[in-house]
Amino acid sequence: MPDRGGSPSGPRMRVGRPSRRARTLLMTLGVLAVLAMAFVMFAGFWTDWLWYRSVEYSSVFTTTLWTKIGLFAVFGLLMGLAVGFNIWLAYRLRPPLSAMSLEQQSLDRYRMGLAPFKKWVLLAVTALVALIAGASASGQWRTWLMWVNGVKFGQKDPQFGLDVSFYAFDLPWYRFLLAFGFAAAVLSLIAAALTHYLYGGLRITSPGARATAAATGHLSVLLGLFVALKAVAYWLDRYGLAVKSSDFKATGNWTGLRYVDANAYLPAKTILFCIAVICALLFFATLWRRTWQLPVIGFGLMVLSAILIGGLYPAIVQKFQVQPNEQAKEAPYIQKNIDATRKAYAIDGTKPENYSGKSTVKAKDQLRTDADTAASYRLLDPNIVSPTFQQLEQKRKYYQFPTTLDVDRYQGKDTVVGLRELNIKGIPKRNWINDHFTYTHGFGAILASGTQTDANGSPVFTESGLPTTGQLGTYQQRIYYGEKTDQYSIVGGPQKELDYEENGEKTTSYKEKSGVSLSSTFNRAAYAVAFSEPQILYSGAIGEGSRILYNRTPKERVEAVAPWLTIDGDAYPAVVDGRIQWIIDAYTTTNGYPYASRTTLGDTTADSLTVGNQQRAVVAQQNQVNYIRNSVKATVDAYDGTVTLYQWDTEDPVLKTWMKAFPDTVKAKSDIDADLMQHLRYPQDMFKVQRELLTRYHVTDPAQFYSGSDAWQVPDDPTNKDGNAVPPYYLSMKMPGDTAQRFSLTTTFTPNGRPNLGGFMAVDADATSKEYGRLRLLRVTEDVPGPAQVQSKLNGLPSVATFVRDMKGADSDIQYGNLLTVPLDGGFLYVEPVYAQGRNALYPLLKKVAVSYVDADQPDGDTTKDTTVFEDNLTKALNAVFGVESPTTPPTTPTTPPGTTNPPPASNDAVLKQAIADAQKAYDDGEAALAKQDWAAYGKAQEELQAALQRAANAGAKLKTTGASAPPAAPKSDASGAPSTGSGG
């Protein structure tokens, strides 16, 4: 056909338009990309749900989730509606644009460009502010749950007479609502003003009126709302004074009202509230008056009043009324602070008992006898002997013990405990299968006597080996959940696990229902995405029965199922009813207890053991608190990971509030098993918080508290050079007036800026005791050397210098163990084990024991007396410190009837021989009991042995004074003076 009109012949080509097939492919890829992104976001949510369901705490997940969703939806919607409505209203109130000024003409192009997209812009702006507000509100889920479930404290604040629950549960929620209201008012005001300006309601440079009547009324109402909210803020600020923190130079950190607050700030806030209400009404009145003259005057008056009444007037009161007589003015408020703080930290029942530091017993032999029963001196320092456990009981490189071991009680005796946990870095060949399928668990609990070592200075293990044998009998030894287990494992499927190695490899397959099943392809895909490990999806090592274990550390699991609890830094293991259970102390806290001074948990609970060791750091939901209770005891089964929460403090209103919010998550105290109760103890972090508060709040007289003349401090740990606080020590001991030893947690105090001993505190830490939790505080009234002084004197002994020189010459390191302090007959006994570790040795051994007895008795004007000795074992050290082996005067000859003669020295020799025979029999009985693993008989034999050795020592001393022949050899003793039992279990 001819070419007409110059058009090319043939069909036209559509340039740039993809084919239908390509469009379909692109659309499919786009949909798949969106689905993939959605699945990635969904995977985290789904795996969390599966985990909570696996530990049977799904109600915690759903309650938290729905609370967050509800807050997000409600407050996001409110914010979006508030801003969107005011934008819409400003648009509806726009003036007609008949007379265009230069300003409006320049804005016209923006209006024209925006016109086709008005609805979309409005939706976008409201959606954006709604998302931001909703996300912020969802983070307040704890505040909402505490407000809606709040339980009364039954205690009223001394200023306003309101229940403490108002400050702890209500006030934080009201403050959030107020902050939300301010944000809504400000955003609405900005959005409305911009809209009015864009559409001519506001004119900045145009001649004539700057705002239309409609814009004036609209913006005035928004400003009125803002000022009304400020009035509410002034009113709430009145109550906020009761929980306000400030720096009070006389006492440091301070919470609550002082004189200037009660007599200046409080009336000022009330006056400002009234002024703000009037000012808000003036703004609202512009709906009728259509002028800003009065509202602006009122607002200026409010600002001026805030400066004069809220700032200048309190400063004048402080300067001219308080400072000239501050102590008298502040005394009533200091008393309120003291009372509230002591009650908030559960130290209100602690009253210092005067303890002179002067020995009430002068007879050396009596002091020596009393020293034997004053305490079970723990020579095995759990902070030092971990390498010893590691070397002697690790057995395989892929096992490990924690850096700091734990102290517990077994059969009534202080025992050092460590679990042989998995060390993923010690696996011989690292790969994905070995890391997550083959090496999955640790094996066995290792126990050692806390008061004994063998002849070499090594621990005396009462449970040891692989598998372990000893005093525990039969129990589930596999440890799938532990402090060192921070990687996931996949168990129970086709791939066998290494159980332990003994004459070849033993394998096992996990049969418990712990963890999440991976039998479902969907679950495998979700975990492959959540853990960024695609092999989980397609690996042949995963099949029917496979389960994935994660979130495996005890503190991590408790924090997850109870996100409202603060977790103690030291989770410790105990063998209970044939299972290894991790025991975790947990706290409820608030920072809204009126008048109670705040403390920072992270700083207060730090000591020489926690610094640089995050594993022992407290897990705090809020770091600044002014109320704390050890309200929950939690357990985590080391084999199946079961988490159990027990109500411990049955009176705590904060715990009751959370139990209302999360019903059926905390079991009753009565459900605690008797065997478990034997191992519960007073928690360290709670004790550290209380001791820090008691450095100041042991003083209850306002005048003395103000002067700070009796302020204490927690001393630095004298056994290291880091300058960190000495940790509290668990120790079975007797306090003055006690007839039997109690398992206790102890600490010392020194006066501010001085090294001498200012106080000593112990708490009954045995949960089975009727006096559990009773804090005993001794105020030392005389000048008694403190821990640093005792350590300094020890370091200056010639025998110590010789020992250190010899050890250094042998290329050995010296490590000082825990410096234990024990009240004894009016004075104080310090006991410190000393360890040495050679260059070629992999672990420290107990080599010496230092003992110091300090007595503040000062006859004839002498300086403070104290005797410090450095011996091979505890028995020798106690004998030396009291001088019982070398009495200064011969024993008194007894009076005899006429015609008789005094018993010859041979009778003392007979006593000595009988004592040695008794000691040998007790030693043999102990060895026989040890072989049978009869621990009750073994303990009895050890007690009989100690008594026989003491009789032998006394008889030997008498023979020395009479010149009798040397006694026969006694059984070989360990470092504590007891016969050596070796290191076996």
CSV table of N, CA and C in Angstrom, one decimal, residues 534-591:
chain,number,residue,atom,x,y,z
A,534,PRO,N,20.2,-20.1,57.8
A,534,PRO,CA,19.4,-20.8,56.9
A,534,PRO,C,19.5,-22.3,57.0
A,535,GLN,N,20.5,-22.9,57.6
A,535,GLN,CA,20.7,-24.3,57.7
A,535,GLN,C,19.6,-24.9,58.6
A,536,ILE,N,19.0,-24.1,59.5
A,536,ILE,CA,17.9,-24.6,60.3
A,536,ILE,C,16.8,-25.1,59.4
A,537,LEU,N,16.6,-24.5,58.3
A,537,LEU,CA,15.5,-24.8,57.4
A,537,LEU,C,15.7,-26.1,56.6
A,538,TYR,N,16.9,-26.4,56.2
A,538,TYR,CA,17.1,-27.6,55.3
A,538,TYR,C,18.0,-28.6,55.9
A,539,SER,N,18.6,-28.5,57.1
A,539,SER,CA,19.6,-29.4,57.6
A,539,SER,C,18.9,-30.8,57.8
A,540,GLY,N,19.6,-31.9,57.4
A,540,GLY,CA,19.1,-33.2,57.6
A,540,GLY,C,19.3,-33.6,59.1
A,541,ALA,N,20.0,-32.9,59.9
A,541,ALA,CA,20.2,-33.2,61.3
A,541,ALA,C,19.0,-32.9,62.1
A,542,ILE,N,18.0,-32.1,61.5
A,542,ILE,CA,16.8,-31.8,62.1
A,542,ILE,C,15.7,-32.6,61.6
A,543,GLY,N,14.9,-33.2,62.4
A,543,GLY,CA,13.8,-34.1,62.0
A,543,GLY,C,12.8,-34.3,63.0
A,544,GLU,N,12.1,-35.4,63.0
A,544,GLU,CA,11.0,-35.7,63.9
A,544,GLU,C,11.6,-35.7,65.4
A,545,GLY,N,11.0,-34.9,66.3
A,545,GLY,CA,11.4,-34.8,67.7
A,545,GLY,C,12.4,-33.7,67.9
A,546,SER,N,12.9,-33.1,66.9
A,546,SER,CA,13.9,-32.0,67.2
A,546,SER,C,13.3,-30.8,67.9
A,547,ARG,N,14.0,-30.3,68.8
A,547,ARG,CA,13.5,-29.1,69.6
A,547,ARG,C,14.7,-28.2,69.7
A,548,ILE,N,14.4,-26.9,69.7
A,548,ILE,CA,15.4,-25.9,69.8
A,548,ILE,C,15.3,-25.2,71.2
A,549,LEU,N,16.5,-25.2,71.9
A,549,LEU,CA,16.6,-24.6,73.2
A,549,LEU,C,17.4,-23.3,73.1
A,550,TYR,N,16.8,-22.3,73.6
A,550,TYR,CA,17.5,-21.0,73.7
A,550,TYR,C,17.0,-20.1,74.8
A,551,ASN,N,17.5,-18.9,75.0
A,551,ASN,CA,17.2,-18.2,76.2
A,551,ASN,C,17.6,-19.0,77.4
A,552,ARG,N,18.8,-19.5,77.5
A,552,ARG,CA,19.1,-20.6,78.4
A,552,ARG,C,19.8,-20.2,79.7
A,553,THR,N,20.2,-18.9,79.9
A,553,THR,CA,20.7,-18.5,81.2
A,553,THR,C,19.6,-18.3,82.2
A,554,PRO,N,19.8,-18.6,83.5
A,554,PRO,CA,18.7,-18.5,84.4
A,554,PRO,C,18.1,-17.1,84.6
A,555,LYS,N,19.0,-16.1,84.7
A,555,LYS,CA,18.5,-14.7,84.8
A,555,LYS,C,17.7,-14.3,83.6
A,556,GLU,N,18.2,-14.7,82.4
A,556,GLU,CA,17.5,-14.4,81.2
A,556,GLU,C,16.1,-14.9,81.1
A,557,ARG,N,16.0,-16.2,81.6
A,557,ARG,CA,14.6,-16.8,81.6
A,557,ARG,C,13.7,-16.2,82.6
A,558,VAL,N,14.2,-15.9,83.7
A,558,VAL,CA,13.3,-15.2,84.8
A,558,VAL,C,12.9,-13.8,84.3
A,559,GLU,N,13.8,-13.1,83.8
A,559,GLU,CA,13.5,-11.7,83.3
A,559,GLU,C,12.5,-11.8,82.2
A,560,ALA,N,12.6,-12.8,81.3
A,560,ALA,CA,11.6,-12.9,80.2
A,560,ALA,C,10.2,-13.2,80.7
A,561,VAL,N,10.1,-14.1,81.6
A,561,VAL,CA,8.7,-14.5,82.1
A,561,VAL,C,8.1,-13.5,83.1
A,562,ALA,N,9.0,-12.7,83.7
A,562,ALA,CA,8.5,-11.7,84.7
A,562,ALA,C,9.2,-10.4,84.4
A,563,PRO,N,8.9,-9.7,83.3
A,563,PRO,CA,9.6,-8.5,82.9
A,563,PRO,C,9.4,-7.3,83.9
A,564,TRP,N,8.6,-7.5,84.9
A,564,TRP,CA,8.4,-6.5,85.9
A,564,TRP,C,9.3,-6.7,87.2
A,565,LEU,N,10.1,-7.7,87.1
A,565,LEU,CA,11.0,-7.9,88.3
A,565,LEU,C,12.4,-7.5,88.0
A,566,THR,N,13.1,-7.1,89.1
A,566,THR,CA,14.5,-6.8,89.0
A,566,THR,C,15.3,-8.0,89.5
A,567,ILE,N,16.3,-8.5,88.8
A,567,ILE,CA,16.9,-9.8,89.1
A,567,ILE,C,18.2,-9.6,89.8
A,568,ASP,N,18.4,-10.4,90.9
A,568,ASP,CA,19.6,-10.4,91.6
A,568,ASP,C,20.8,-10.8,90.7
A,569,GLY,N,22.0,-10.3,91.0
A,569,GLY,CA,23.1,-10.6,90.1
A,569,GLY,C,23.7,-12.0,90.3
A,570,ASP,N,23.4,-12.6,91.4
A,570,ASP,CA,24.0,-13.9,91.7
A,570,ASP,C,22.9,-15.0,91.7
A,571,ALA,N,22.8,-15.7,90.5
A,571,ALA,CA,22.0,-16.9,90.5
A,571,ALA,C,22.9,-18.1,91.0
A,572,TYR,N,22.4,-18.9,91.9
A,572,TYR,CA,23.2,-20.0,92.4
A,572,TYR,C,22.5,-21.3,92.3
A,573,PRO,N,23.3,-22.4,92.1
A,573,PRO,CA,22.7,-23.7,91.9
A,573,PRO,C,22.5,-24.5,93.2
A,574,ALA,N,21.5,-25.4,93.3
A,574,ALA,CA,21.3,-26.3,94.4
A,574,ALA,C,20.7,-27.6,93.9
A,575,VAL,N,21.1,-28.7,94.5
A,575,VAL,CA,20.5,-30.0,94.1
A,575,VAL,C,19.3,-30.2,95.0
A,576,VAL,N,18.1,-30.2,94.4
A,576,VAL,CA,16.9,-30.2,95.2
A,576,VAL,C,16.0,-31.4,94.6
A,577,ASP,N,15.7,-32.3,95.5
A,577,ASP,CA,14.8,-33.5,95.1
A,577,ASP,C,15.3,-34.1,93.8
A,578,GLY,N,16.7,-34.4,93.7
A,578,GLY,CA,17.2,-35.1,92.6
A,578,GLY,C,17.4,-34.3,91.3
A,579,ARG,N,17.2,-33.0,91.4
A,579,ARG,CA,17.4,-32.1,90.2
A,579,ARG,C,18.2,-30.9,90.6
A,580,ILE,N,19.0,-30.5,89.6
A,580,ILE,CA,19.8,-29.2,89.8
A,580,ILE,C,18.9,-28.1,89.5
A,581,GLN,N,18.7,-27.2,90.5
A,581,GLN,CA,17.8,-26.1,90.3
A,581,GLN,C,18.7,-24.8,90.5
A,582,TRP,N,18.5,-23.9,89.5
A,582,TRP,CA,19.1,-22.6,89.7
A,582,TRP,C,18.1,-21.8,90.6
A,583,ILE,N,18.6,-21.1,91.6
A,583,ILE,CA,17.8,-20.3,92.5
A,583,ILE,C,18.1,-18.8,92.2
A,584,ILE,N,17.1,-18.0,91.9
A,584,ILE,CA,17.3,-16.6,91.6
A,584,ILE,C,16.4,-15.8,92.5
A,585,ASP,N,17.0,-14.8,93.1
A,585,ASP,CA,16.2,-13.9,93.9
A,585,ASP,C,15.8,-12.7,93.0
A,586,ALA,N,14.6,-12.3,93.2
A,586,ALA,CA,14.0,-11.2,92.4
A,586,ALA,C,13.3,-10.2,93.3
A,587,TYR,N,13.3,-9.0,92.8
A,587,TYR,CA,12.9,-7.8,93.6
A,587,TYR,C,11.7,-7.1,92.9
A,588,THR,N,10.8,-6.5,93.6
A,588,THR,CA,9.9,-5.5,93.1
A,588,THR,C,10.4,-4.2,93.6
A,589,THR,N,10.3,-3.2,92.8
A,589,THR,CA,10.9,-1.8,93.1
A,589,THR,C,9.9,-0.8,92.6
A,590,THR,N,10.1,0.4,93.2
A,590,THR,CA,9.4,1.6,92.7
A,590,THR,C,10.3,2.8,93.0
A,591,ASN,N,10.2,3.9,92.3
A,591,ASN,CA,10.9,5.1,92.7
A,591,ASN,C,9.9,6.2,93.1
